Amino acid sequence: MPLLDTQNLTVSLTQDGIETPLVRDVSFSVERGETLAIVGESGSGKSVSSLAIMGLLAKALQIQSGRILFEGRDLRTLDDEALRQMRGRDMSMVFQEPMTSLNPVRSIGSQIIESIEENLGFSRSDARARAIDLLKEVGVADAERRLKQYPHHFSGGMRQRVMIAIALAAEPKLIIADEPTTALDVTIQAQILDLMARICKDHGTALILITHNLGIVARYAQRVNVMYGGRIVESGDARAIYNAPRHPYSEGLLRSVPRLDQDRSIPLKPIQGSPADPFTSISGCRFHPRCPYATHICKQEVPPFTAGVACHFPLTADALESAS
């Protein structure tokens, strides 16, 4: 049994009585101790999917259908209190922007200690000792002194380390990291990702890494889901997709990323057009307006998800070689 099993999840935004699907029939699973990456452009449905799993959707967003099974238990059947108890203890989330996720008028220590007391039932002194250990584990020097400081005393990278410490407070079985390095420079990005990979390996924690950068996937993830227009369009082994993508969108993402193993004179090939607007009706495959391989059937019929890819004409190794 997988740790997390999301089945046919559909999430819609309701405005003026009109329902607009933002996530469409999404299914995936995460095994214990596994790192799964979810990749796609802004608006592809990555964050909405993760917020639905955590039960943190805004009021205007609603799960229309599907099941979210955590250790075989359907999270959609739980009341608010039961779901709240699972958050932090069984599953945690590292948000994209730590400055807006941390309370600016409370010390770092009080925020970490609160999570430990709430989820583990520790005494105040034991929770404080645990908080100091957590800060040391995530690489914050002089942890006892910094426990008393406030978020504005920390750099962006250090604030993200604090968020990771809070996520780890109760040693959850699953951590969802929603673009945890977006606002950081590339050196700090590598440090944070290496830190999360090491901690998850040490604790046997499963990790869902949400990112728009396919370039980091091969290093940190075992499997990857590529999302576009609210759907998963390709899923499989991370290195296999990195080396030979089968969906044209996956190929486009890879071709738009600089590579050190290519001649610097070779120009990048950005994906033409703009990401699919969820409020605009598009018949057939939602990627077809931007797809260089689209045919008549792509404009009429939604491709089924078969053998790890949702495409009427999945790319082959020969096609990739000729395109390059």
Coordinates of C-alpha atoms in Angstrom, one line a residue:
M1 CA 0.0 0.0 0.0
P2 CA 1.5 3.4 -1.0
L3 CA 1.8 6.1 1.7
L4 CA -0.2 8.5 -0.4
D5 CA -2.6 7.6 -3.2
T6 CA -4.5 10.4 -5.0
Q7 CA -7.2 9.0 -7.2
N8 CA -9.0 11.1 -10.0
L9 CA -8.7 14.3 -8.1
T10 CA -10.6 17.3 -9.6
V11 CA -10.5 20.7 -7.9
S12 CA -12.6 23.6 -9.2
L13 CA -12.8 27.4 -8.6
T14 CA -16.3 28.8 -8.1
Q15 CA -16.8 32.4 -9.1
D16 CA -20.2 34.0 -9.7
G17 CA -21.8 30.6 -9.7
I18 CA -19.5 29.3 -12.4
E19 CA -17.2 26.3 -11.7
T20 CA -13.8 26.3 -13.4
P21 CA -11.7 23.2 -13.0
L22 CA -8.1 24.0 -12.0
V23 CA -7.0 20.4 -11.4
R24 CA -8.5 17.7 -13.7
D25 CA -8.7 14.0 -12.9
V26 CA -5.2 13.8 -11.3
S27 CA -4.0 10.4 -10.0
F28 CA -0.6 9.6 -8.5
S29 CA 0.9 7.8 -5.5
V30 CA 3.9 8.2 -3.3
E31 CA 5.7 5.4 -1.6
R32 CA 7.3 5.6 1.9
G33 CA 10.7 7.3 1.8
E34 CA 10.3 8.2 -1.9
T35 CA 10.9 11.6 -3.5
L36 CA 8.4 12.5 -6.2
A37 CA 8.7 15.7 -8.2
I38 CA 5.8 17.5 -9.7
V39 CA 6.9 19.8 -12.5
G40 CA 5.1 22.4 -14.6
E41 CA 4.7 26.1 -15.4
S42 CA 2.8 28.5 -13.1
G43 CA -1.0 27.7 -13.3
S44 CA -0.5 24.1 -14.2
G45 CA -2.2 22.9 -11.0
K46 CA 0.8 21.9 -8.9
S47 CA 0.2 24.0 -5.8
V48 CA -3.6 23.5 -5.9
S49 CA -3.1 19.7 -5.9
S50 CA -0.8 19.9 -2.9
L51 CA -3.1 22.2 -1.0
A52 CA -6.0 19.9 -1.6
I53 CA -4.0 17.0 -0.1
M54 CA -3.2 19.1 3.0
G55 CA -6.8 20.3 3.3
L56 CA -5.8 23.9 3.0
L57 CA -7.8 25.0 -0.1
A58 CA -9.2 28.5 0.0
K59 CA -13.0 28.8 0.3
A60 CA -13.5 29.5 -3.4
L61 CA -11.8 26.2 -4.2
Q62 CA -13.5 22.9 -3.8
I63 CA -12.7 19.3 -4.4
Q64 CA -15.3 18.1 -6.9
S65 CA -14.4 14.5 -7.1
G66 CA -11.7 12.0 -6.3
R67 CA -10.1 10.3 -3.3
I68 CA -7.0 11.2 -1.3
L69 CA -5.8 8.1 0.6
F70 CA -3.1 8.4 3.3
E71 CA -2.1 5.0 4.6
G72 CA -5.4 3.8 3.2
R73 CA -7.4 6.4 5.0
D74 CA -9.5 8.7 2.9
L75 CA -8.7 12.3 4.0
R76 CA -11.9 13.6 2.4
T77 CA -14.0 11.7 5.0
L78 CA -12.2 13.3 7.9
D79 CA -13.7 16.3 9.8
D80 CA -11.7 19.5 10.3
E81 CA -10.3 18.5 13.7
A82 CA -9.1 15.0 12.6
L83 CA -7.4 16.5 9.5
R84 CA -5.8 19.3 11.6
Q85 CA -4.3 16.6 13.8
M86 CA -2.8 14.8 10.8
R87 CA -1.1 18.0 9.6
G88 CA 2.2 18.4 11.2
R89 CA 2.1 14.9 12.8
D90 CA 1.7 12.8 9.7
M91 CA 2.3 15.2 6.9
S92 CA 3.8 18.7 6.7
M93 CA 4.3 21.4 4.1
V94 CA 7.2 23.8 3.3
F95 CA 5.7 26.8 1.6
Q96 CA 7.1 28.8 -1.3
E97 CA 7.7 32.0 0.5
P98 CA 8.9 31.7 4.1
M99 CA 8.6 35.4 5.0
T100 CA 4.8 35.2 4.5
S101 CA 4.5 31.7 6.1
L102 CA 6.3 32.7 9.4
N103 CA 4.5 35.0 11.9
P104 CA 6.6 38.2 11.9
V105 CA 5.7 39.2 15.4
R106 CA 6.6 35.9 17.1
S107 CA 10.1 34.6 17.7
I108 CA 11.4 31.6 15.7
G109 CA 11.6 29.6 18.8
S110 CA 8.0 30.1 19.8
Q111 CA 6.8 29.0 16.4
I112 CA 8.9 25.8 16.4
I113 CA 8.1 25.0 20.0
E114 CA 4.3 25.4 19.4
S115 CA 4.4 22.8 16.6
I116 CA 6.3 20.4 18.8
E117 CA 4.0 20.8 21.8
E118 CA 0.9 20.6 19.7
N119 CA 1.9 17.5 17.7
L120 CA 4.1 15.6 20.2
G121 CA 2.7 16.7 23.6
F122 CA 6.2 17.6 24.9
S123 CA 6.7 19.7 28.0
R124 CA 7.9 23.3 27.4
S125 CA 11.5 22.5 28.4
D126 CA 11.6 19.3 26.3
A127 CA 10.0 21.1 23.3
R128 CA 12.6 23.9 23.6
A129 CA 15.5 21.3 23.6
R130 CA 13.9 19.6 20.6
A131 CA 13.7 23.0 18.8
I132 CA 17.4 23.7 19.4
D133 CA 18.3 20.3 18.0
L134 CA 16.1 20.9 14.9
L135 CA 17.8 24.2 14.2
K136 CA 21.2 22.5 14.4
E137 CA 20.0 19.7 12.1
V138 CA 18.9 22.2 9.4
G139 CA 22.2 24.0 9.6
V140 CA 21.4 27.1 11.7
A141 CA 24.5 28.1 13.8
D142 CA 24.3 29.3 17.4
A143 CA 20.8 27.7 17.6
E144 CA 20.1 28.5 21.2
R145 CA 20.6 32.3 20.7
R146 CA 18.8 32.4 17.4
L147 CA 15.8 30.7 18.9
K148 CA 14.9 34.0 20.5
Q149 CA 15.1 36.0 17.3
Y150 CA 12.4 37.0 14.8
P151 CA 11.9 36.2 11.1
H152 CA 13.3 39.5 10.0
H153 CA 16.6 38.7 11.6
F154 CA 17.1 35.8 9.2
S155 CA 18.1 35.8 5.5
G156 CA 15.8 34.1 3.0
G157 CA 17.8 30.9 3.0
M158 CA 17.8 30.8 6.8
R159 CA 14.1 31.4 7.0
Q160 CA 13.6 28.5 4.7
R161 CA 15.7 26.4 7.0
V162 CA 13.4 27.4 9.8
M163 CA 10.4 26.3 7.8
I164 CA 12.0 22.9 7.2
A165 CA 12.7 22.6 10.9
I166 CA 9.0 23.3 11.6
A167 CA 8.0 20.8 9.0
L168 CA 10.2 18.2 10.7
A169 CA 9.1 19.0 14.2
A170 CA 6.9 15.9 14.6
E171 CA 8.9 13.7 12.2
P172 CA 6.1 13.4 9.7
K173 CA 5.9 10.6 7.2
L174 CA 5.3 13.0 4.2
I175 CA 6.6 16.5 3.5
I176 CA 5.3 18.5 0.6
A177 CA 7.8 21.2 -0.5
D178 CA 6.0 23.8 -2.7
E179 CA 8.8 25.5 -4.7
P180 CA 10.9 25.9 -1.6
T181 CA 13.8 27.6 -3.4
T182 CA 12.1 30.0 -5.7
A183 CA 13.2 33.2 -4.0
L184 CA 16.7 32.1 -3.3
D185 CA 19.9 32.4 -5.3
V186 CA 21.3 29.3 -7.0
T187 CA 23.9 28.5 -4.4
I188 CA 21.4 28.6 -1.5
Q189 CA 18.9 26.7 -3.7
A190 CA 21.4 23.8 -3.9
Q191 CA 22.1 23.9 -0.2
I192 CA 18.4 23.8 0.7
L193 CA 17.6 21.0 -1.7
D194 CA 20.7 19.0 -0.6
L195 CA 19.5 19.5 3.0
M196 CA 16.0 18.3 2.4
A197 CA 17.3 15.3 0.5
R198 CA 19.6 14.4 3.3
I199 CA 17.0 14.8 6.0
C200 CA 14.4 12.8 4.2
K201 CA 16.9 10.0 3.7
D202 CA 17.9 10.1 7.3
H203 CA 14.4 10.0 8.6
G204 CA 12.8 7.8 5.9
T205 CA 10.4 10.6 5.1
A206 CA 8.6 10.8 1.7
L207 CA 8.9 14.0 -0.2
I208 CA 6.8 15.7 -2.8
L209 CA 9.0 18.3 -4.5
I210 CA 6.9 20.9 -6.4
T211 CA 9.0 22.9 -8.9
H212 CA 8.9 24.6 -12.3
N213 CA 12.5 23.7 -13.0
L214 CA 12.9 20.3 -14.6
G215 CA 16.6 20.7 -14.4
I216 CA 16.7 19.8 -10.7
V217 CA 14.5 16.7 -11.0
A218 CA 17.1 14.2 -12.2
R219 CA 19.3 14.9 -9.1
Y220 CA 16.7 14.9 -6.4
A221 CA 13.7 12.8 -7.4
Q222 CA 13.1 9.1 -8.2
R223 CA 9.9 9.8 -10.1
V224 CA 8.3 12.8 -11.7
N225 CA 4.9 14.0 -12.7
V226 CA 4.7 16.6 -15.4
M227 CA 1.6 18.8 -15.2
Y228 CA 0.0 21.0 -17.8
G229 CA -3.4 22.7 -17.8
G230 CA -4.4 21.0 -14.6
R231 CA -3.6 17.5 -15.8
I232 CA -0.7 15.1 -15.5
V233 CA 0.6 14.7 -19.0
E234 CA 3.6 12.5 -18.3
S235 CA 4.7 10.4 -15.3
G236 CA 7.5 8.0 -14.8
D237 CA 11.1 7.5 -13.7
A238 CA 12.9 10.9 -13.4
R239 CA 16.0 9.9 -15.3
A240 CA 14.1 8.2 -18.1
I241 CA 11.9 11.4 -18.6
Y242 CA 15.0 13.6 -18.4
N243 CA 16.9 11.6 -21.0
A244 CA 13.9 10.8 -23.3
P245 CA 10.7 12.7 -22.6
R246 CA 7.6 11.3 -24.4
H247 CA 5.3 14.3 -24.1
P248 CA 6.0 17.4 -26.3
Y249 CA 5.5 19.6 -23.2
S250 CA 8.2 17.7 -21.2
E251 CA 10.5 18.0 -24.2
G252 CA 9.8 21.8 -24.4
L253 CA 10.6 22.2 -20.7
L254 CA 13.9 20.4 -21.1
R255 CA 14.9 22.4 -24.2
S256 CA 14.3 25.7 -22.4
V257 CA 16.8 24.8 -19.6
P258 CA 20.6 25.6 -20.1
R259 CA 22.8 22.5 -20.2
L260 CA 26.5 22.3 -19.3
D261 CA 27.0 19.4 -21.7
Q262 CA 26.0 21.3 -24.8
D263 CA 27.8 23.9 -26.9
R264 CA 27.2 27.4 -25.5
S265 CA 26.5 28.7 -29.0
I266 CA 23.3 26.5 -29.2
P267 CA 20.4 28.8 -28.4
L268 CA 17.7 27.8 -26.0
K269 CA 14.3 26.8 -27.5
P270 CA 11.5 28.3 -25.4
I271 CA 8.0 26.9 -25.6
Q272 CA 6.0 29.1 -28.0
G273 CA 2.8 30.8 -26.8
S274 CA 1.5 31.1 -23.2
P275 CA 0.4 28.6 -20.6
A276 CA -3.2 27.4 -20.8
D277 CA -5.7 29.8 -19.3
P278 CA -8.1 27.7 -17.0
F279 CA -10.9 30.2 -17.8
T280 CA -10.6 29.6 -21.5
S281 CA -12.2 26.6 -23.1
I282 CA -9.9 24.5 -25.2
S283 CA -11.1 21.5 -27.1
G284 CA -9.0 18.4 -27.3
C285 CA -5.5 18.4 -25.8
R286 CA -4.9 21.6 -23.8
F287 CA -1.3 21.8 -25.0
H288 CA -2.2 21.6 -28.7
P289 CA -2.1 25.4 -29.3
R290 CA 1.6 25.4 -28.4
C291 CA 2.6 21.9 -29.6
P292 CA 4.8 21.7 -32.8
Y293 CA 3.5 18.1 -33.4
A294 CA -0.2 18.8 -33.1
T295 CA -2.6 17.3 -35.7
H296 CA -6.3 17.5 -36.3
I297 CA -7.1 14.8 -33.7
C298 CA -5.2 16.8 -31.0
K299 CA -7.6 19.7 -31.5
Q300 CA -10.7 17.5 -31.1
E301 CA -10.1 14.7 -28.6
V302 CA -8.5 14.8 -25.1
P303 CA -5.7 12.2 -25.2
P304 CA -6.1 9.3 -22.7
F305 CA -3.4 8.8 -20.1
T306 CA -1.7 5.5 -21.4
A307 CA 1.6 4.0 -20.5
G308 CA 2.7 7.1 -18.5
V309 CA 1.8 9.7 -21.1
A310 CA -1.3 11.7 -22.2
C311 CA -0.5 12.3 -25.8
H312 CA -2.1 11.0 -29.1
F313 CA 1.4 10.7 -30.6
P314 CA 4.0 10.2 -27.8
L315 CA 7.6 11.1 -28.8
T316 CA 10.0 8.3 -29.7
A317 CA 13.8 8.3 -29.4
D318 CA 14.0 8.7 -33.2
A319 CA 11.8 11.7 -33.2
L320 CA 13.8 13.3 -30.4
E321 CA 17.1 12.7 -32.2
S322 CA 15.8 14.2 -35.4
A323 CA 14.3 17.2 -33.6
S324 CA 17.7 18.0 -32.0

